[in-house]
Amino acid sequence: MPTKKSMQVYVVRTWFLLNVFVALYPPLYWAASEHRELILGLPATFVYFTAVSLSITLSILYAFWQEAANGELTS
Amino acid sequence: MIITFGMMLVFFAGLIVILQRIRLDDSSFSNYAVGDRSFGARYQAMSFLNTWYPGAMFTAFGGMAAASGIISFYVLSYSLLTVMLMYMMAKPVWMWGKAFDLKTQPDLFSLRYNSRHIRTIAAVIGIISGIPWLILGMQALGEMFRFLSLGTLTFSQAVILGVVVIAIRQIWTVRIGMRGVVISDFYQGMVAYLAGTAMLIGLIAWLIVAKGISFSSLDATRFTLPGLGSKEGPMFLFSLVLTGALGGWCWPYIFVRLFTANGVASLKKSASLAIPLSFIFCLALLIFGMLAGMLPSATSHPDAVWFIASQEAGGLILLGLAGTVLLAASMGHIDGNIQATGAQIANDLLGNYFTLSTRQLIVISKTGMLLLTLLASWLSCMALPALFSLAVLAYQGIIQLAIPQFLGIFWKRGNKYGAMTSMSIGFAVAVTLELMYQGNPPWAYGLTSGAVALIVNVIVYVVLAYLIPQNASEKARVTALFDLVENKNTMLQT
């Protein structure tokens, strides 16, 4: 049975991979570009870039937080 | 002119005071080249940002957002992905650096592939590719001085003034080495990205409230991205983000940031400090650029949108601040470039073939920096029509280091034959395609020349990794390197 620590490592790796996928997978940004309706009052391509960037930012903050909490960062 | 130049003079005087207070220590080349691996997370974070985001962000990318719209946001994606790469690389690169006293990016290539000549190849590619960008940085300062002189200086006079200012600044880069670069990056970074972000947010508010400009004021075409059937090709954005994220770590002056930290924890913490700041700064800059592009005075000069909007919103005081912010950002990039090049000339070119004492390494490094500053200053004052094309060409070429670099860090199987062949072929393919098609081969669905070459590069690397297996001793050596990272995850941290 996976430990809590190994689960957290998998979460970080999966999140990082997901970031790479959504930042690079062309059909996603093609779809955003063709989506004419506003999302929360904002253009879809703007929402796409902001969401991708926010996800990358949060993933690193989470990775650092969980490594620090597990005592893996000693200096 | 007195107000705008006076504000920059105050900033510059503050910088000189800080640099003068730094203690000189030439006791080891490690101290001179990587600051004795002594910097904590806050210095690391600001040093990374100050090297990553040059002053051209405000002109080139601000202008791109103003003129072309949402496509400019690719810089946001790749700038954040590159911090993610830093987080992933931090442990192996820093631990190898500490254990084997690595001081430059080619040092890491040499260690991983057990080859002396790969150090020379990587250094030559890095140095040659960096020169056009150094000249562009100096010329951008000239453009800034021309704008801030309010028409008093001609373009030639402004470029010469920019070159003189940055050349004077290099006195301390040469004298102090990396310690001076990182400490001054902190001061410059505070001005460029904290004051700069505050200014950007204020200007966005001014554009919305005072000028009535919002996203709804912009034409819908400003929010479209190249897709199927587009002129640029459906893979164009993919290509820009991929090569941007991978390519960032191929620059020697960016990569060396991994060696200046005082531990893996500091590096990872620096990533967590840098990324929110990077996100907010870059997002604010691009939103500002898109909105400010609607100002009637900016439509014909999108590259000057930072100065135009600042002057319209806050007169000469804000224009002076805009210049100070751009100067602070430019200095960090130029200093880092010159420092890393000097270290490579001593460590990876001459030091690779001759046994040199610490004193000789430092003297050669200082001489290299001085000569590079003089060469770049001289070239900056000349009209070089093909300079930007050369800089783009250099970028497509240097990203070919990415395959042996990243696969070498994360995959045990690669060997020196694959590494040298793949990056050399990748470099040749990128340069050939760039020269033939000016960046975008028409048959590549929007992939840039560098991205096409990366495909060739990775195929060659992987095929040779399987065709020429490592012998037993090399396999044991590489395994020991990776074990060092896996098994002693904290022992080497100080």
mmCIF file of C-alpha atoms in Angstrom, chain A residues 16 19-20 23-24 26 29-30 33 36 42-43 45-46 49-50 53-54 56-57 60-61 63-64 67 73-75, chain B residues 70 73 76-77 80-81 84 87 215 223-227 234-235 237-238 241 265 268-269 272 275 279 490 493-494:
data_model
loop_
_atom_site.group_PDB
_atom_site.id
_atom_site.type_symbol
_atom_site.label_atom_id
_atom_site.label_comp_id
_atom_site.label_asym_id
_atom_site.label_seq_id
_atom_site.Cartn_x
_atom_site.Cartn_y
_atom_site.Cartn_z
ATOM 1 C CA PHE A 16 3.835 18.572 -13.410
ATOM 2 C CA ASN A 19 1.057 21.207 -16.727
ATOM 3 C CA VAL A 20 3.294 20.200 -19.622
ATOM 4 C CA ALA A 23 0.711 24.065 -21.978
ATOM 5 C CA LEU A 24 1.782 22.216 -25.110
ATOM 6 C CA PRO A 26 -2.166 21.985 -29.641
ATOM 7 C CA TYR A 29 -5.211 26.058 -27.586
ATOM 8 C CA TRP A 30 -6.884 25.618 -30.970
ATOM 9 C CA SER A 33 -8.911 30.178 -29.959
ATOM 10 C CA ARG A 36 -15.967 32.830 -29.199
ATOM 11 C CA LEU A 42 -12.898 37.233 -20.400
ATOM 12 C CA PRO A 43 -11.710 35.899 -23.790
ATOM 13 C CA THR A 45 -7.501 32.334 -24.929
ATOM 14 C CA PHE A 46 -6.713 34.695 -22.046
ATOM 15 C CA PHE A 49 -3.039 31.067 -20.662
ATOM 16 C CA THR A 50 -3.883 32.348 -17.200
ATOM 17 C CA SER A 53 0.183 29.596 -15.703
ATOM 18 C CA LEU A 54 -1.697 29.526 -12.434
ATOM 19 C CA ILE A 56 2.184 25.700 -12.964
ATOM 20 C CA THR A 57 2.633 28.274 -10.189
ATOM 21 C CA ILE A 60 5.532 24.336 -7.584
ATOM 22 C CA LEU A 61 4.238 25.955 -4.419
ATOM 23 C CA ALA A 63 5.672 20.615 -4.327
ATOM 24 C CA PHE A 64 7.833 22.843 -2.133
ATOM 25 C CA GLU A 67 8.726 18.506 0.608
ATOM 26 C CA LEU A 73 14.575 20.003 2.665
ATOM 27 C CA THR A 74 17.084 20.274 5.431
ATOM 28 C CA SER A 75 19.014 23.399 4.481
ATOM 29 C CA ILE B 70 -2.549 37.166 -26.999
ATOM 30 C CA PHE B 73 1.441 35.169 -23.723
ATOM 31 C CA LEU B 76 4.373 33.558 -19.691
ATOM 32 C CA SER B 77 3.863 29.825 -20.249
ATOM 33 C CA LEU B 80 6.900 29.376 -15.679
ATOM 34 C CA LEU B 81 7.617 25.964 -17.210
ATOM 35 C CA MET B 84 9.331 23.883 -13.068
ATOM 36 C CA TYR B 87 12.676 22.525 -9.509
ATOM 37 C CA PHE B 215 -10.221 43.810 -23.242
ATOM 38 C CA PHE B 223 -7.300 37.071 -28.983
ATOM 39 C CA THR B 224 -6.821 34.418 -31.660
ATOM 40 C CA LEU B 225 -3.983 31.900 -31.726
ATOM 41 C CA PRO B 226 -2.476 30.204 -34.781
ATOM 42 C CA GLY B 227 -4.509 27.080 -35.483
ATOM 43 C CA PRO B 234 -0.930 24.808 -36.227
ATOM 44 C CA MET B 235 2.168 23.787 -34.242
ATOM 45 C CA LEU B 237 2.604 28.015 -30.418
ATOM 46 C CA PHE B 238 3.655 24.514 -29.311
ATOM 47 C CA VAL B 241 6.605 27.258 -25.743
ATOM 48 C CA ALA B 265 16.659 23.361 -0.321
ATOM 49 C CA LYS B 268 13.816 24.688 -4.464
ATOM 50 C CA LYS B 269 12.762 27.458 -2.121
ATOM 51 C CA SER B 272 8.803 28.764 -4.893
ATOM 52 C CA ILE B 275 7.373 31.659 -9.509
ATOM 53 C CA PHE B 279 3.635 34.925 -12.787
ATOM 54 C CA THR B 490 20.956 15.559 2.218
ATOM 55 C CA GLN B 493 23.958 19.982 1.629
ATOM 56 C CA THR B 494 25.511 22.615 3.787
#
